[in-house]
Amino acid sequence: MPSDASDWSLHSQLKKDTIDIGDLPLCRVLVIKDAHYPWLLLVPRRNNAVEIIDLDEVAQAQLMTEISRVAKALKEVTQCDKLNIAALGNLVPQLHVHVIARRSNDAAWPRPVWGVMPPLAHDAEEVQNFISALRRKIWLG
């Protein structure tokens, strides 16, 4: 692990808005606290990374590998119609990648999910079952 990863910390807004699933070699994997959508975040554990281009080429390739692994797992677990994958960071400057499972009957379809509905709290048992299924598929446990 590069030296800057040992003193890395998750942005306070991301801490507030997510549930931690675990760490892949590069990224922390998180679930967004909004039951309207199966929505994950991957956050590279690198200080001062705002854009994907702030990562070296090896870390960029690792990020793509981890995005693919997580996206495949999310699609298998949710049987969604479409995946939305984006690195926006307009409100939170820390580099993070959204991986969202979309269904043609979800609350925002076909629009982007941001700002359409107020977040809906997860049912505790359902979100734990979701996290367990994802952890198995992503090889986190």
Short mmCIF file of N, CA, C and O in Angstrom, two decimals:
data_model
loop_
_atom_site.label_atom_id
_atom_site.label_comp_id
_atom_site.label_asym_id
_atom_site.label_seq_id
_atom_site.Cartn_x
_atom_site.Cartn_y
_atom_site.Cartn_z
N MET A 1 0.84 -1.17 0.00
CA MET A 1 0.00 0.00 0.00
C MET A 1 0.90 1.24 0.00
O MET A 1 1.79 1.34 0.83
N PRO A 2 0.67 2.19 -0.91
CA PRO A 2 1.49 3.40 -0.94
C PRO A 2 1.43 4.14 0.39
O PRO A 2 0.44 4.07 1.11
N SER A 3 2.48 4.88 0.69
CA SER A 3 2.57 5.55 1.99
C SER A 3 1.43 6.53 2.25
O SER A 3 1.02 6.71 3.38
N ASP A 4 0.88 7.16 1.19
CA ASP A 4 -0.19 8.12 1.43
C ASP A 4 -1.50 7.45 1.83
O ASP A 4 -2.39 8.08 2.35
N ALA A 5 -1.63 6.13 1.61
CA ALA A 5 -2.87 5.43 1.97
C ALA A 5 -2.97 5.20 3.47
O ALA A 5 -4.07 5.09 4.01
N SER A 6 -1.83 5.15 4.18
CA SER A 6 -1.87 4.86 5.62
C SER A 6 -2.49 6.00 6.43
O SER A 6 -3.08 5.75 7.47
N ASP A 7 -2.38 7.23 5.96
CA ASP A 7 -2.98 8.35 6.69
C ASP A 7 -4.21 8.91 5.97
O ASP A 7 -4.69 9.98 6.28
N TRP A 8 -4.73 8.15 5.02
CA TRP A 8 -5.92 8.54 4.27
C TRP A 8 -7.15 8.50 5.17
O TRP A 8 -7.23 7.68 6.09
N SER A 9 -8.09 9.39 4.91
CA SER A 9 -9.37 9.34 5.63
C SER A 9 -10.50 9.66 4.67
O SER A 9 -10.32 10.39 3.69
N LEU A 10 -11.66 9.13 4.98
CA LEU A 10 -12.85 9.34 4.17
C LEU A 10 -13.44 10.72 4.46
O LEU A 10 -13.53 11.13 5.63
N HIS A 11 -13.84 11.42 3.42
CA HIS A 11 -14.46 12.74 3.55
C HIS A 11 -15.67 12.66 4.49
O HIS A 11 -16.44 11.69 4.45
N SER A 12 -15.86 13.65 5.33
CA SER A 12 -16.92 13.64 6.35
C SER A 12 -18.32 13.48 5.74
O SER A 12 -19.17 12.79 6.31
N GLN A 13 -18.58 14.07 4.59
CA GLN A 13 -19.90 13.94 3.96
C GLN A 13 -20.13 12.51 3.49
O GLN A 13 -21.24 11.98 3.62
N LEU A 14 -19.09 11.89 2.95
CA LEU A 14 -19.23 10.50 2.52
C LEU A 14 -19.44 9.58 3.73
O LEU A 14 -20.24 8.64 3.66
N LYS A 15 -18.76 9.85 4.85
CA LYS A 15 -18.98 9.08 6.08
C LYS A 15 -20.44 9.16 6.50
O LYS A 15 -21.05 8.16 6.88
N LYS A 16 -20.98 10.36 6.45
CA LYS A 16 -22.36 10.60 6.88
C LYS A 16 -23.38 9.89 5.98
O LYS A 16 -24.40 9.40 6.46
N ASP A 17 -23.10 9.82 4.69
CA ASP A 17 -24.07 9.35 3.70
C ASP A 17 -23.96 7.88 3.34
O ASP A 17 -24.69 7.41 2.47
N THR A 18 -23.05 7.14 3.98
CA THR A 18 -22.76 5.78 3.52
C THR A 18 -22.65 4.76 4.65
O THR A 18 -22.52 5.11 5.82
N ILE A 19 -22.66 3.50 4.24
CA ILE A 19 -22.37 2.36 5.11
C ILE A 19 -21.15 1.67 4.51
O ILE A 19 -21.12 1.37 3.31
N ASP A 20 -20.16 1.41 5.32
CA ASP A 20 -18.91 0.78 4.87
C ASP A 20 -19.13 -0.70 4.61
O ASP A 20 -19.70 -1.41 5.45
N ILE A 21 -18.68 -1.17 3.44
CA ILE A 21 -18.73 -2.60 3.11
C ILE A 21 -17.37 -3.23 3.33
O ILE A 21 -17.26 -4.35 3.80
N GLY A 22 -16.31 -2.52 2.96
CA GLY A 22 -14.97 -3.08 3.11
C GLY A 22 -14.01 -2.47 2.11
O GLY A 22 -14.36 -1.58 1.35
N ASP A 23 -12.78 -2.95 2.13
CA ASP A 23 -11.72 -2.41 1.29
C ASP A 23 -11.26 -3.43 0.26
O ASP A 23 -10.97 -4.59 0.59
N LEU A 24 -11.18 -2.98 -0.98
CA LEU A 24 -10.49 -3.70 -2.05
C LEU A 24 -9.05 -3.21 -2.03
O LEU A 24 -8.70 -2.34 -1.23
N PRO A 25 -8.17 -3.71 -2.90
CA PRO A 25 -6.78 -3.27 -2.86
C PRO A 25 -6.61 -1.75 -2.95
O PRO A 25 -5.74 -1.19 -2.28
N LEU A 26 -7.42 -1.06 -3.74
CA LEU A 26 -7.31 0.39 -3.88
C LEU A 26 -8.44 1.14 -3.18
O LEU A 26 -8.20 2.15 -2.52
N CYS A 27 -9.65 0.66 -3.31
CA CYS A 27 -10.83 1.45 -2.92
C CYS A 27 -11.53 0.94 -1.68
O CYS A 27 -11.62 -0.26 -1.45
N ARG A 28 -12.08 1.88 -0.94
CA ARG A 28 -13.09 1.58 0.07
C ARG A 28 -14.41 1.48 -0.67
O ARG A 28 -14.73 2.30 -1.53
N VAL A 29 -15.20 0.44 -0.35
CA VAL A 29 -16.50 0.22 -0.98
C VAL A 29 -17.58 0.57 0.04
O VAL A 29 -17.54 0.10 1.17
N LEU A 30 -18.53 1.40 -0.40
CA LEU A 30 -19.56 1.92 0.49
C LEU A 30 -20.94 1.80 -0.16
O LEU A 30 -21.05 1.83 -1.39
N VAL A 31 -21.97 1.71 0.67
CA VAL A 31 -23.36 1.75 0.20
C VAL A 31 -23.93 3.11 0.57
O VAL A 31 -23.79 3.56 1.72
N ILE A 32 -24.56 3.77 -0.39
CA ILE A 32 -25.23 5.04 -0.12
C ILE A 32 -26.49 4.76 0.70
O ILE A 32 -27.23 3.82 0.41
N LYS A 33 -26.74 5.58 1.70
CA LYS A 33 -27.93 5.44 2.56
C LYS A 33 -29.15 6.01 1.84
O LYS A 33 -29.67 7.07 2.20
N ASP A 34 -29.61 5.30 0.83
CA ASP A 34 -30.83 5.67 0.11
C ASP A 34 -31.41 4.39 -0.49
O ASP A 34 -30.90 3.87 -1.47
N ALA A 35 -32.49 3.91 0.11
CA ALA A 35 -33.09 2.65 -0.31
C ALA A 35 -33.85 2.75 -1.63
O ALA A 35 -34.30 1.73 -2.16
N HIS A 36 -33.96 3.94 -2.20
CA HIS A 36 -34.60 4.07 -3.51
C HIS A 36 -33.80 3.34 -4.59
O HIS A 36 -34.38 2.87 -5.57
N TYR A 37 -32.48 3.28 -4.41
CA TYR A 37 -31.61 2.71 -5.45
C TYR A 37 -30.51 1.88 -4.79
O TYR A 37 -29.92 2.31 -3.81
N PRO A 38 -30.16 0.72 -5.37
CA PRO A 38 -28.95 0.02 -4.95
C PRO A 38 -27.76 0.84 -5.48
O PRO A 38 -27.53 0.91 -6.68
N TRP A 39 -27.04 1.50 -4.58
CA TRP A 39 -26.10 2.55 -4.96
C TRP A 39 -24.82 2.39 -4.16
O TRP A 39 -24.82 2.46 -2.93
N LEU A 40 -23.73 2.16 -4.85
CA LEU A 40 -22.43 1.96 -4.22
C LEU A 40 -21.48 3.10 -4.57
O LEU A 40 -21.65 3.76 -5.60
N LEU A 41 -20.49 3.29 -3.73
CA LEU A 41 -19.39 4.22 -4.00
C LEU A 41 -18.08 3.46 -3.86
O LEU A 41 -17.94 2.64 -2.96
N LEU A 42 -17.16 3.77 -4.73
CA LEU A 42 -15.78 3.31 -4.59
C LEU A 42 -14.93 4.55 -4.38
O LEU A 42 -14.99 5.49 -5.18
N VAL A 43 -14.16 4.56 -3.30
CA VAL A 43 -13.33 5.71 -2.97
C VAL A 43 -11.87 5.25 -2.88
O VAL A 43 -11.51 4.51 -1.96
N PRO A 44 -11.05 5.64 -3.86
CA PRO A 44 -9.63 5.27 -3.78
C PRO A 44 -9.00 5.84 -2.50
O PRO A 44 -9.18 7.01 -2.17
N ARG A 45 -8.27 4.98 -1.80
CA ARG A 45 -7.62 5.40 -0.56
C ARG A 45 -6.29 6.07 -0.89
O ARG A 45 -5.21 5.52 -0.64
N ARG A 46 -6.39 7.24 -1.46
CA ARG A 46 -5.21 8.04 -1.84
C ARG A 46 -5.48 9.49 -1.44
O ARG A 46 -6.51 10.06 -1.80
N ASN A 47 -4.54 10.06 -0.72
CA ASN A 47 -4.67 11.46 -0.31
C ASN A 47 -4.64 12.38 -1.53
O ASN A 47 -3.93 12.13 -2.50
N ASN A 48 -5.41 13.43 -1.45
CA ASN A 48 -5.42 14.51 -2.45
C ASN A 48 -5.86 14.07 -3.84
O ASN A 48 -5.60 14.77 -4.81
N ALA A 49 -6.54 12.93 -3.96
CA ALA A 49 -7.06 12.52 -5.27
C ALA A 49 -8.44 13.14 -5.44
O ALA A 49 -9.36 12.86 -4.68
N VAL A 50 -8.55 14.01 -6.43
CA VAL A 50 -9.82 14.68 -6.75
C VAL A 50 -10.36 14.14 -8.07
O VAL A 50 -11.56 13.92 -8.23
N GLU A 51 -9.48 13.93 -9.02
CA GLU A 51 -9.84 13.44 -10.35
C GLU A 51 -9.17 12.09 -10.58
O GLU A 51 -8.13 11.79 -9.98
N ILE A 52 -9.71 11.30 -11.48
CA ILE A 52 -9.09 10.02 -11.83
C ILE A 52 -7.66 10.24 -12.31
O ILE A 52 -6.75 9.46 -12.00
N ILE A 53 -7.43 11.34 -13.02
CA ILE A 53 -6.08 11.63 -13.53
C ILE A 53 -5.09 11.97 -12.43
O ILE A 53 -3.89 12.03 -12.68
N ASP A 54 -5.56 12.17 -11.18
CA ASP A 54 -4.65 12.38 -10.06
C ASP A 54 -4.00 11.08 -9.59
O ASP A 54 -3.03 11.11 -8.84
N LEU A 55 -4.55 9.95 -10.03
CA LEU A 55 -3.96 8.65 -9.71
C LEU A 55 -2.88 8.34 -10.75
O LEU A 55 -3.01 8.72 -11.91
N ASP A 56 -1.83 7.62 -10.33
CA ASP A 56 -0.85 7.19 -11.34
C ASP A 56 -1.50 6.14 -12.24
O ASP A 56 -2.60 5.65 -11.96
N GLU A 57 -0.84 5.78 -13.32
CA GLU A 57 -1.44 4.87 -14.30
C GLU A 57 -1.76 3.50 -13.73
O GLU A 57 -2.77 2.88 -14.10
N VAL A 58 -0.93 3.02 -12.83
CA VAL A 58 -1.19 1.72 -12.21
C VAL A 58 -2.46 1.79 -11.37
O VAL A 58 -3.32 0.91 -11.43
N ALA A 59 -2.60 2.84 -10.57
CA ALA A 59 -3.80 3.01 -9.74
C ALA A 59 -5.04 3.25 -10.61
O ALA A 59 -6.13 2.78 -10.28
N GLN A 60 -4.89 3.95 -11.74
CA GLN A 60 -6.03 4.13 -12.65
C GLN A 60 -6.50 2.78 -13.18
O GLN A 60 -7.71 2.52 -13.22
N ALA A 61 -5.58 1.92 -13.56
CA ALA A 61 -5.94 0.59 -14.05
C ALA A 61 -6.60 -0.23 -12.94
O ALA A 61 -7.59 -0.94 -13.17
N GLN A 62 -6.06 -0.12 -11.72
CA GLN A 62 -6.65 -0.84 -10.58
C GLN A 62 -8.06 -0.33 -10.31
O GLN A 62 -8.96 -1.11 -10.03
N LEU A 63 -8.26 0.98 -10.41
CA LEU A 63 -9.60 1.56 -10.21
C LEU A 63 -10.58 0.97 -11.22
O LEU A 63 -11.70 0.57 -10.86
N MET A 64 -10.19 0.88 -12.48
CA MET A 64 -11.08 0.32 -13.50
C MET A 64 -11.39 -1.15 -13.21
O MET A 64 -12.54 -1.60 -13.37
N THR A 65 -10.41 -1.90 -12.74
CA THR A 65 -10.62 -3.30 -12.38
C THR A 65 -11.63 -3.40 -11.24
O THR A 65 -12.55 -4.23 -11.27
N GLU A 66 -11.48 -2.54 -10.24
CA GLU A 66 -12.37 -2.58 -9.08
C GLU A 66 -13.78 -2.10 -9.44
O GLU A 66 -14.77 -2.66 -8.97
N ILE A 67 -13.88 -1.09 -10.30
CA ILE A 67 -15.20 -0.64 -10.78
C ILE A 67 -15.90 -1.80 -11.48
O ILE A 67 -17.08 -2.08 -11.23
N SER A 68 -15.18 -2.49 -12.36
CA SER A 68 -15.77 -3.62 -13.08
C SER A 68 -16.21 -4.73 -12.13
O SER A 68 -17.31 -5.28 -12.27
N ARG A 69 -15.38 -5.06 -11.17
CA ARG A 69 -15.72 -6.12 -10.21
C ARG A 69 -16.98 -5.76 -9.44
O ARG A 69 -17.90 -6.57 -9.30
N VAL A 70 -17.03 -4.54 -8.93
CA VAL A 70 -18.17 -4.09 -8.13
C VAL A 70 -19.43 -3.98 -9.00
O VAL A 70 -20.52 -4.38 -8.58
N ALA A 71 -19.29 -3.46 -10.20
CA ALA A 71 -20.45 -3.30 -11.09
C ALA A 71 -21.04 -4.66 -11.46
O ALA A 71 -22.27 -4.84 -11.46
N LYS A 72 -20.17 -5.64 -11.77
CA LYS A 72 -20.67 -6.98 -12.09
C LYS A 72 -21.41 -7.58 -10.91
O LYS A 72 -22.47 -8.19 -11.06
N ALA A 73 -20.85 -7.44 -9.73
CA ALA A 73 -21.49 -7.97 -8.52
C ALA A 73 -22.83 -7.30 -8.28
O ALA A 73 -23.83 -7.97 -7.98
N LEU A 74 -22.87 -5.97 -8.41
CA LEU A 74 -24.12 -5.24 -8.19
C LEU A 74 -25.18 -5.68 -9.19
O LEU A 74 -26.34 -5.88 -8.83
N LYS A 75 -24.79 -5.86 -10.45
CA LYS A 75 -25.75 -6.29 -11.46
C LYS A 75 -26.27 -7.69 -11.16
O LYS A 75 -27.47 -7.96 -11.28
N GLU A 76 -25.38 -8.59 -10.74
CA GLU A 76 -25.81 -9.95 -10.39
C GLU A 76 -26.75 -9.96 -9.19
O GLU A 76 -27.76 -10.66 -9.18
N VAL A 77 -26.42 -9.20 -8.17
CA VAL A 77 -27.21 -9.19 -6.94
C VAL A 77 -28.58 -8.54 -7.17
O VAL A 77 -29.59 -9.01 -6.64
N THR A 78 -28.63 -7.48 -7.96
CA THR A 78 -29.88 -6.73 -8.12
C THR A 78 -30.69 -7.12 -9.34
O THR A 78 -31.87 -6.78 -9.41
N GLN A 79 -30.04 -7.77 -10.31
CA GLN A 79 -30.72 -8.07 -11.58
C GLN A 79 -31.31 -6.79 -12.20
O GLN A 79 -32.43 -6.78 -12.71
N CYS A 80 -30.56 -5.71 -12.14
CA CYS A 80 -31.01 -4.40 -12.62
C CYS A 80 -31.10 -4.35 -14.14
O CYS A 80 -30.56 -5.20 -14.84
N ASP A 81 -31.80 -3.31 -14.64
CA ASP A 81 -31.94 -3.09 -16.07
C ASP A 81 -30.72 -2.37 -16.66
O ASP A 81 -30.37 -2.57 -17.81
N LYS A 82 -30.08 -1.52 -15.85
CA LYS A 82 -29.00 -0.66 -16.34
C LYS A 82 -28.10 -0.29 -15.17
O LYS A 82 -28.57 -0.17 -14.04
N LEU A 83 -26.83 -0.12 -15.45
CA LEU A 83 -25.88 0.41 -14.46
C LEU A 83 -25.53 1.84 -14.84
O LEU A 83 -25.28 2.12 -16.01
N ASN A 84 -25.50 2.73 -13.86
CA ASN A 84 -24.96 4.08 -14.05
C ASN A 84 -23.66 4.14 -13.27
O ASN A 84 -23.62 3.83 -12.08
N ILE A 85 -22.58 4.53 -13.95
CA ILE A 85 -21.26 4.63 -13.33
C ILE A 85 -20.72 6.02 -13.63
O ILE A 85 -20.67 6.43 -14.79
N ALA A 86 -20.36 6.76 -12.55
CA ALA A 86 -19.94 8.14 -12.75
C ALA A 86 -19.00 8.60 -11.64
O ALA A 86 -19.15 8.18 -10.50
N ALA A 87 -18.08 9.48 -12.01
CA ALA A 87 -17.21 10.15 -11.04
C ALA A 87 -17.45 11.64 -11.21
O ALA A 87 -16.89 12.26 -12.10
N LEU A 88 -18.33 12.20 -10.37
CA LEU A 88 -18.71 13.60 -10.52
C LEU A 88 -17.95 14.49 -9.54
O LEU A 88 -17.20 15.35 -9.93
N GLY A 89 -18.22 14.31 -8.27
CA GLY A 89 -17.48 15.04 -7.25
C GLY A 89 -17.70 16.54 -7.23
O GLY A 89 -16.82 17.28 -6.81
N ASN A 90 -18.86 17.01 -7.68
CA ASN A 90 -19.10 18.45 -7.67
C ASN A 90 -19.30 18.99 -6.26
O ASN A 90 -18.95 20.13 -5.98
N LEU A 91 -19.85 18.19 -5.35
CA LEU A 91 -20.09 18.63 -3.98
C LEU A 91 -19.04 18.11 -3.01
O LEU A 91 -18.71 18.78 -2.04
N VAL A 92 -18.54 16.91 -3.26
CA VAL A 92 -17.50 16.32 -2.41
C VAL A 92 -16.24 16.18 -3.26
O VAL A 92 -16.23 15.42 -4.22
N PRO A 93 -15.18 16.90 -2.92
CA PRO A 93 -13.99 16.91 -3.78
C PRO A 93 -13.18 15.61 -3.75
O PRO A 93 -12.42 15.36 -4.69
N GLN A 94 -13.33 14.78 -2.73
CA GLN A 94 -12.56 13.54 -2.68
C GLN A 94 -13.02 12.62 -3.82
O GLN A 94 -14.21 12.41 -4.02
N LEU A 95 -12.06 12.08 -4.57
CA LEU A 95 -12.38 11.20 -5.69
C LEU A 95 -13.23 10.04 -5.21
O LEU A 95 -12.87 9.34 -4.27
N HIS A 96 -14.37 9.86 -5.87
CA HIS A 96 -15.25 8.73 -5.60
C HIS A 96 -16.04 8.41 -6.86
O HIS A 96 -16.34 9.30 -7.65
N VAL A 97 -16.33 7.14 -7.04
CA VAL A 97 -17.03 6.67 -8.23
C VAL A 97 -18.36 6.05 -7.79
O VAL A 97 -18.38 5.16 -6.93
N HIS A 98 -19.43 6.55 -8.37
CA HIS A 98 -20.78 6.03 -8.11
C HIS A 98 -21.04 4.84 -9.03
O HIS A 98 -20.77 4.91 -10.23
N VAL A 99 -21.60 3.78 -8.47
CA VAL A 99 -22.04 2.63 -9.25
C VAL A 99 -23.48 2.37 -8.79
O VAL A 99 -23.70 1.95 -7.66
N ILE A 100 -24.43 2.67 -9.67
CA ILE A 100 -25.84 2.67 -9.29
C ILE A 100 -26.60 1.67 -10.16
O ILE A 100 -26.53 1.73 -11.39
N ALA A 101 -27.33 0.77 -9.51
CA ALA A 101 -28.19 -0.18 -10.23
C ALA A 101 -29.52 0.52 -10.48
O ALA A 101 -30.16 1.00 -9.56
N ARG A 102 -29.90 0.57 -11.75
CA ARG A 102 -31.15 1.24 -12.13
C ARG A 102 -32.16 0.24 -12.66
O ARG A 102 -31.81 -0.74 -13.31
N ARG A 103 -33.41 0.56 -12.38
CA ARG A 103 -34.53 -0.22 -12.92
C ARG A 103 -35.46 0.73 -13.64
O ARG A 103 -35.62 1.88 -13.23
N SER A 104 -36.08 0.23 -14.68
CA SER A 104 -36.96 1.09 -15.49
C SER A 104 -38.17 1.58 -14.70
O SER A 104 -38.83 2.52 -15.13
N ASN A 105 -38.42 1.01 -13.53
CA ASN A 105 -39.53 1.49 -12.69
C ASN A 105 -39.05 2.19 -11.42
O ASN A 105 -39.85 2.42 -10.51
N ASP A 106 -37.75 2.56 -11.35
CA ASP A 106 -37.28 3.23 -10.13
C ASP A 106 -37.77 4.68 -10.09
O ASP A 106 -38.30 5.20 -11.07
N ALA A 107 -37.60 5.32 -8.95
CA ALA A 107 -38.17 6.64 -8.69
C ALA A 107 -37.68 7.73 -9.65
O ALA A 107 -38.39 8.71 -9.87
N ALA A 108 -36.50 7.58 -10.22
CA ALA A 108 -35.93 8.63 -11.07
C ALA A 108 -35.91 8.27 -12.56
O ALA A 108 -35.59 9.12 -13.38
N TRP A 109 -36.19 7.04 -12.90
CA TRP A 109 -36.04 6.58 -14.28
C TRP A 109 -36.78 7.47 -15.26
O TRP A 109 -37.91 7.83 -14.99
N PRO A 110 -36.18 7.86 -16.37
CA PRO A 110 -34.84 7.56 -16.87
C PRO A 110 -33.83 8.66 -16.53
O PRO A 110 -32.74 8.68 -17.07
N ARG A 111 -34.19 9.56 -15.64
CA ARG A 111 -33.31 10.68 -15.27
C ARG A 111 -32.19 10.21 -14.32
O ARG A 111 -32.30 9.15 -13.72
N PRO A 112 -31.17 11.03 -14.14
CA PRO A 112 -30.17 10.73 -13.10
C PRO A 112 -30.85 10.71 -11.72
O PRO A 112 -31.89 11.34 -11.52
N VAL A 113 -30.25 10.02 -10.78
CA VAL A 113 -30.87 9.84 -9.46
C VAL A 113 -30.76 11.06 -8.55
O VAL A 113 -31.54 11.21 -7.61
N TRP A 114 -29.82 11.95 -8.81
CA TRP A 114 -29.55 13.05 -7.89
C TRP A 114 -30.72 14.02 -7.78
O TRP A 114 -31.20 14.54 -8.80
N GLY A 115 -31.16 14.26 -6.55
CA GLY A 115 -32.15 15.29 -6.28
C GLY A 115 -33.58 14.98 -6.67
O GLY A 115 -34.45 15.82 -6.54
N VAL A 116 -33.86 13.76 -7.14
CA VAL A 116 -35.21 13.43 -7.56
C VAL A 116 -36.10 13.16 -6.36
O VAL A 116 -37.23 13.63 -6.30
N MET A 117 -35.61 12.38 -5.42
CA MET A 117 -36.37 12.00 -4.22
C MET A 117 -35.50 12.23 -3.00
O MET A 117 -34.28 12.02 -3.06
N PRO A 118 -36.09 12.62 -1.87
CA PRO A 118 -35.29 12.65 -0.64
C PRO A 118 -34.84 11.23 -0.31
O PRO A 118 -35.55 10.27 -0.61
N PRO A 119 -33.66 11.07 0.28
CA PRO A 119 -33.18 9.72 0.60
C PRO A 119 -34.19 8.96 1.47
O PRO A 119 -34.83 9.53 2.35
N LEU A 120 -34.30 7.67 1.19
CA LEU A 120 -35.19 6.78 1.94
C LEU A 120 -34.31 5.87 2.79
O LEU A 120 -33.40 5.22 2.26
N ALA A 121 -34.59 5.83 4.08
CA ALA A 121 -33.79 4.99 4.98
C ALA A 121 -33.93 3.52 4.61
O ALA A 121 -35.01 3.06 4.23
N HIS A 122 -32.82 2.81 4.74
CA HIS A 122 -32.81 1.37 4.47
C HIS A 122 -33.48 0.63 5.63
O HIS A 122 -33.35 1.01 6.79
N ASP A 123 -34.16 -0.45 5.31
CA ASP A 123 -34.57 -1.42 6.31
C ASP A 123 -33.30 -2.13 6.76
O ASP A 123 -32.51 -2.59 5.92
N ALA A 124 -33.07 -2.22 8.07
CA ALA A 124 -31.80 -2.73 8.60
C ALA A 124 -31.52 -4.16 8.13
O ALA A 124 -30.39 -4.47 7.72
N GLU A 125 -32.50 -5.03 8.15
CA GLU A 125 -32.28 -6.41 7.73
C GLU A 125 -32.03 -6.50 6.23
O GLU A 125 -31.12 -7.21 5.79
N GLU A 126 -32.80 -5.76 5.45
CA GLU A 126 -32.62 -5.79 4.00
C GLU A 126 -31.24 -5.29 3.58
O GLU A 126 -30.60 -5.88 2.72
N VAL A 127 -30.79 -4.20 4.19
CA VAL A 127 -29.48 -3.66 3.79
C VAL A 127 -28.37 -4.61 4.22
O VAL A 127 -27.38 -4.77 3.50
N GLN A 128 -28.52 -5.28 5.35
CA GLN A 128 -27.49 -6.24 5.76
C GLN A 128 -27.45 -7.45 4.83
O GLN A 128 -26.37 -7.94 4.48
N ASN A 129 -28.62 -7.91 4.36
CA ASN A 129 -28.66 -9.00 3.38
C ASN A 129 -28.01 -8.57 2.07
O ASN A 129 -27.27 -9.34 1.44
N PHE A 130 -28.29 -7.34 1.64
CA PHE A 130 -27.70 -6.77 0.43
C PHE A 130 -26.18 -6.71 0.56
O PHE A 130 -25.44 -7.15 -0.33
N ILE A 131 -25.70 -6.19 1.67
CA ILE A 131 -24.26 -6.06 1.92
C ILE A 131 -23.60 -7.44 1.94
O ILE A 131 -22.54 -7.65 1.35
N SER A 132 -24.23 -8.41 2.60
CA SER A 132 -23.66 -9.77 2.66
C SER A 132 -23.54 -10.37 1.27
O SER A 132 -22.51 -10.97 0.94
N ALA A 133 -24.58 -10.22 0.45
CA ALA A 133 -24.54 -10.75 -0.92
C ALA A 133 -23.44 -10.07 -1.73
O ALA A 133 -22.69 -10.73 -2.46
N LEU A 134 -23.32 -8.75 -1.59
CA LEU A 134 -22.27 -8.03 -2.32
C LEU A 134 -20.88 -8.45 -1.86
O LEU A 134 -19.99 -8.66 -2.68
N ARG A 135 -20.69 -8.56 -0.56
CA ARG A 135 -19.37 -8.95 -0.03
C ARG A 135 -18.93 -10.29 -0.61
O ARG A 135 -17.77 -10.47 -0.97
N ARG A 136 -19.85 -11.24 -0.72
CA ARG A 136 -19.51 -12.55 -1.30
C ARG A 136 -19.11 -12.41 -2.76
O ARG A 136 -18.13 -12.96 -3.22
N LYS A 137 -19.88 -11.62 -3.52
CA LYS A 137 -19.63 -11.46 -4.96
C LYS A 137 -18.36 -10.67 -5.25
O LYS A 137 -17.71 -10.88 -6.26
N ILE A 138 -18.04 -9.71 -4.37
CA ILE A 138 -16.87 -8.84 -4.57
C ILE A 138 -15.61 -9.46 -3.96
O ILE A 138 -14.53 -8.93 -4.08
N TRP A 139 -15.76 -10.61 -3.28
CA TRP A 139 -14.65 -11.29 -2.63
C TRP A 139 -14.15 -10.51 -1.42
O TRP A 139 -12.96 -10.44 -1.16
N LEU A 140 -15.07 -9.96 -0.67
CA LEU A 140 -14.70 -9.27 0.57
C LEU A 140 -14.99 -10.11 1.80
O LEU A 140 -14.79 -9.66 2.91
N GLY A 141 -15.50 -11.30 1.64
CA GLY A 141 -15.79 -12.12 2.80
C GLY A 141 -16.79 -13.18 2.55
O GLY A 141 -17.31 -13.40 1.52
#
